[in-house]
Amino acid sequence: MSTSPTSVLALLLAGPLQAWGAASRFSRRTTESAPTKSGVIGLLAAAAGIARDDDAALAALAALRFGVRIDQPGTRIRDFHKAMHPVTGKTMPLTERFYLADAVFVAAVEGDHALLERLDAALRSPVYPPFLGRRSCPPATRVDLGLHRDAVLEDVLRTVAWQASPWYRRRHHHPETGQLTVLREKQPGEDTPADTLCDQPLSYSPAHRRHALRSVVTDRVRPPRESAHHDPFDAFSEDDDL
């Protein structure tokens, strides 16, 4: 039986800091090395104005097939966070928080074209502003990277232009050996070795936030043709003395 054509919505996730936690608890808030499905679906849900406790609306977004390409891995850094209780004024426990600095990713979701068209419009005029895993991590540029009709996740992540910073592309572009890592969900019926990650969102409700395990396949792709986007710092050579 033939399946209906799918479309793919691509997103550019780039900023000074990002944090994509999948197993953070208590006072130690870690980050994965790439955006999580829970984080990206949460970004889309916020842009569309979906309430945190609207599990029915979330289910349609969570059913989208997800993948991400690591265009510029960034650097893992650590910070410490201190806060006061908003009611009692007491000092909260000191938390240790990890971030990815200067990282760039291309994320993509695959599914029904009408749904992705609505999400694409929401990214262009979001109800709630997007952030890269945590509210303290705003994106450096617009998030929407294009809606691809009648496409599949693997093809889009293989062909969307390499979004890394110009200095990074100059330093790391090796036509014969250079490869980018792609982390994607399996296709239905696919028999490929996979890892598991607990980032399949079931509910964002503060009262019962829940996630499930998800199978993640690792691929390698050649860097596509370089992006033509403008970087204001490109005028400075990486070897310039400032």
Coordinates of C-alpha atoms in Angstrom, one line a residue:
M1 CA 0.0 0.0 0.0
S2 CA 1.4 3.4 -1.0
T3 CA 1.8 6.1 1.7
S4 CA 0.9 9.7 1.3
P5 CA 3.6 12.1 0.4
T6 CA 5.3 13.9 3.3
S7 CA 6.7 17.4 3.6
V8 CA 9.7 18.6 5.7
L9 CA 10.1 21.8 7.7
A10 CA 13.7 22.8 8.2
L11 CA 14.9 25.0 11.1
L12 CA 18.1 26.9 11.7
L13 CA 19.2 26.7 15.4
A14 CA 22.1 29.0 16.0
G15 CA 22.9 31.3 18.8
P16 CA 25.6 32.4 21.4
L17 CA 24.3 29.7 23.8
Q18 CA 22.1 26.7 23.5
A19 CA 21.1 24.0 26.1
W20 CA 19.2 20.8 25.2
G21 CA 18.6 18.7 28.3
A22 CA 17.3 15.2 28.1
A23 CA 18.2 13.9 31.6
S24 CA 18.7 17.0 33.7
R25 CA 17.6 16.8 37.3
F26 CA 17.9 18.7 40.6
S27 CA 20.9 21.0 40.8
R28 CA 22.9 19.7 37.8
R29 CA 21.4 20.8 34.4
T30 CA 23.3 19.2 31.6
T31 CA 22.9 19.5 27.8
E32 CA 23.0 17.0 25.0
S33 CA 25.5 17.6 22.1
A34 CA 22.6 18.3 19.7
P35 CA 19.0 19.6 19.9
T36 CA 16.5 17.2 21.4
K37 CA 13.1 16.4 19.9
S38 CA 11.4 17.6 23.1
G39 CA 13.1 20.9 22.8
V40 CA 12.4 21.5 19.2
I41 CA 8.8 20.4 19.4
G42 CA 8.4 22.7 22.4
L43 CA 9.8 25.6 20.3
L44 CA 7.3 24.8 17.5
A45 CA 4.4 24.5 20.0
A46 CA 5.3 27.8 21.6
A47 CA 5.4 29.5 18.2
A48 CA 2.0 28.1 17.5
G49 CA 0.6 29.3 20.8
I50 CA -0.2 25.8 22.1
A51 CA -0.7 25.8 25.9
R52 CA 1.7 23.7 28.0
D53 CA -1.2 21.5 29.3
D54 CA -2.8 20.9 25.9
D55 CA -1.7 17.3 25.4
A56 CA -4.0 16.7 22.5
A57 CA -2.6 19.5 20.4
L58 CA 0.9 18.5 21.4
A59 CA 0.3 14.9 20.2
A60 CA 0.1 16.0 16.5
L61 CA 3.4 17.8 16.8
A62 CA 5.1 15.0 18.7
A63 CA 4.1 12.5 16.0
L64 CA 6.3 14.3 13.4
R65 CA 9.5 12.5 12.5
F66 CA 12.5 14.4 13.7
G67 CA 16.1 14.8 12.7
V68 CA 19.0 17.2 13.3
R69 CA 22.3 17.8 11.5
I70 CA 25.3 19.1 13.5
D71 CA 26.8 21.9 11.3
Q72 CA 29.0 23.4 13.9
P73 CA 29.2 21.5 17.2
G74 CA 30.3 24.4 19.4
T75 CA 32.0 24.3 22.8
R76 CA 30.5 22.9 26.0
I77 CA 30.7 25.4 28.9
R78 CA 29.6 25.4 32.5
D79 CA 28.0 28.1 34.5
F80 CA 26.5 28.4 38.0
H81 CA 23.1 29.8 38.7
K82 CA 21.7 31.3 41.9
A83 CA 18.1 32.4 42.4
M84 CA 15.7 33.6 45.1
H85 CA 12.3 32.1 45.8
P86 CA 9.7 34.4 44.3
V87 CA 7.4 34.1 47.3
T88 CA 9.5 33.5 50.4
G89 CA 12.6 35.3 49.3
K90 CA 14.8 32.5 50.4
T91 CA 17.9 31.6 48.5
M92 CA 17.4 28.6 46.2
P93 CA 20.0 25.8 45.9
L94 CA 23.0 26.7 43.7
T95 CA 22.6 25.0 40.3
E96 CA 25.3 23.9 37.9
R97 CA 24.3 24.5 34.3
F98 CA 25.9 23.4 31.0
Y99 CA 25.6 25.1 27.6
L100 CA 26.8 24.8 24.0
A101 CA 28.5 28.0 22.9
D102 CA 28.7 29.1 19.3
A103 CA 26.9 26.0 17.9
V104 CA 24.9 25.7 14.7
F105 CA 22.4 23.0 13.9
V106 CA 19.9 22.3 11.1
A107 CA 16.8 20.6 12.5
A108 CA 13.9 19.1 10.5
V109 CA 10.5 17.6 11.1
E110 CA 8.7 15.4 8.6
G111 CA 4.9 14.9 8.3
D112 CA 1.6 16.2 7.0
H113 CA 2.1 19.2 4.7
A114 CA -0.9 21.2 6.1
L115 CA 0.4 20.9 9.6
L116 CA 3.9 21.9 8.7
E117 CA 2.6 24.8 6.7
R118 CA 0.8 26.1 9.8
L119 CA 4.0 25.7 11.8
D120 CA 6.1 27.4 9.2
A121 CA 3.7 30.4 9.4
A122 CA 3.9 30.3 13.2
L123 CA 7.7 30.5 13.1
R124 CA 7.5 33.7 11.0
S125 CA 5.0 35.3 13.4
P126 CA 5.3 33.4 16.7
V127 CA 2.8 33.7 19.6
Y128 CA 5.7 33.1 22.0
P129 CA 9.3 33.9 21.0
P130 CA 11.5 30.9 20.3
F131 CA 14.5 30.0 22.4
L132 CA 17.2 27.3 22.1
G133 CA 16.4 24.9 24.9
R134 CA 16.2 27.5 27.7
R135 CA 14.6 30.9 27.9
S136 CA 18.0 32.5 28.4
C137 CA 19.2 31.2 25.0
P138 CA 17.6 33.3 22.2
P139 CA 18.4 32.4 18.6
A140 CA 20.9 34.7 16.8
T141 CA 18.8 34.7 13.6
R142 CA 15.4 33.7 12.2
V143 CA 14.6 30.1 12.9
D144 CA 12.6 29.1 9.8
L145 CA 14.8 27.6 7.0
G146 CA 12.1 26.6 4.5
L147 CA 9.2 24.2 3.9
H148 CA 10.0 21.3 1.5
R149 CA 6.9 19.8 -0.1
D150 CA 6.8 16.1 -1.0
A151 CA 10.2 15.5 0.6
V152 CA 11.7 13.1 3.2
L153 CA 13.8 14.0 6.2
E154 CA 17.0 12.3 5.0
D155 CA 17.1 14.2 1.7
V156 CA 16.5 17.6 3.3
L157 CA 19.2 17.0 5.9
R158 CA 21.6 15.9 3.2
T159 CA 21.0 18.8 0.8
V160 CA 20.2 22.0 2.9
A161 CA 23.2 24.3 2.6
W162 CA 25.9 24.0 5.3
Q163 CA 25.0 26.7 7.9
A164 CA 28.2 26.9 9.9
S165 CA 30.0 30.2 10.3
P166 CA 32.3 31.2 7.5
W167 CA 35.4 30.9 9.8
Y168 CA 34.4 27.4 10.8
R169 CA 33.8 26.3 7.2
R170 CA 37.2 27.7 6.2
R171 CA 38.9 25.8 9.0
H172 CA 37.0 22.5 8.8
H173 CA 36.1 22.0 5.1
H174 CA 37.9 18.9 3.8
P175 CA 36.2 17.9 0.5
E176 CA 37.5 14.3 0.7
T177 CA 37.0 13.5 4.4
G178 CA 34.8 16.1 5.9
Q179 CA 31.4 14.8 7.1
L180 CA 28.6 16.2 9.2
T181 CA 26.7 14.1 11.8
V182 CA 23.0 13.5 11.3
L183 CA 20.8 12.2 14.2
R184 CA 17.4 11.1 12.9
E185 CA 14.4 8.9 13.8
K186 CA 14.0 5.6 12.0
Q187 CA 11.6 5.3 9.1
P188 CA 8.7 3.0 9.7
G189 CA 9.9 -0.6 9.2
E190 CA 13.6 0.4 8.9
D191 CA 16.0 -2.2 10.4
T192 CA 19.0 -0.1 11.3
P193 CA 21.0 -0.1 14.6
A194 CA 19.9 2.8 16.8
D195 CA 20.5 4.4 20.2
T196 CA 17.7 5.5 22.5
L197 CA 17.1 8.9 24.0
C198 CA 14.3 9.9 26.4
D199 CA 13.2 13.0 24.6
Q200 CA 9.9 11.9 22.9
P201 CA 7.4 14.5 24.4
L202 CA 4.2 13.3 25.9
S203 CA 3.2 16.3 28.0
Y204 CA 4.7 19.6 28.9
S205 CA 2.3 20.3 31.7
P206 CA 4.1 21.5 34.8
A207 CA 2.0 19.1 36.9
H208 CA 3.0 16.0 35.0
R209 CA 5.7 16.6 32.4
R210 CA 6.4 13.3 30.7
H211 CA 8.7 11.9 28.0
A212 CA 9.2 8.5 26.4
L213 CA 12.2 6.8 24.8
R214 CA 12.9 7.3 21.1
S215 CA 15.2 5.5 18.7
V216 CA 17.9 7.6 17.1
V217 CA 20.0 6.6 14.0
T218 CA 23.4 8.2 13.4
D219 CA 24.3 9.0 9.8
R220 CA 27.2 10.9 8.1
V221 CA 26.8 13.3 5.2
R222 CA 29.1 15.4 3.1
P223 CA 28.8 19.1 3.8
P224 CA 26.4 20.5 1.1
R225 CA 27.2 23.7 -0.8
E226 CA 28.0 26.6 1.4
S227 CA 25.3 29.0 2.5
A228 CA 25.3 32.4 1.1
H229 CA 24.1 34.0 4.3
H230 CA 25.9 37.1 5.5
D231 CA 28.0 37.1 8.7
P232 CA 29.0 40.7 9.8
F233 CA 32.2 39.3 11.4
D234 CA 33.4 37.6 8.2
A235 CA 35.3 40.8 7.3
F236 CA 37.7 39.9 10.1
S237 CA 40.2 37.0 9.3
E238 CA 40.4 34.4 12.0
D239 CA 44.1 35.2 12.3
D240 CA 43.6 39.0 12.7
D241 CA 45.0 40.5 15.9
L242 CA 42.3 42.7 17.4

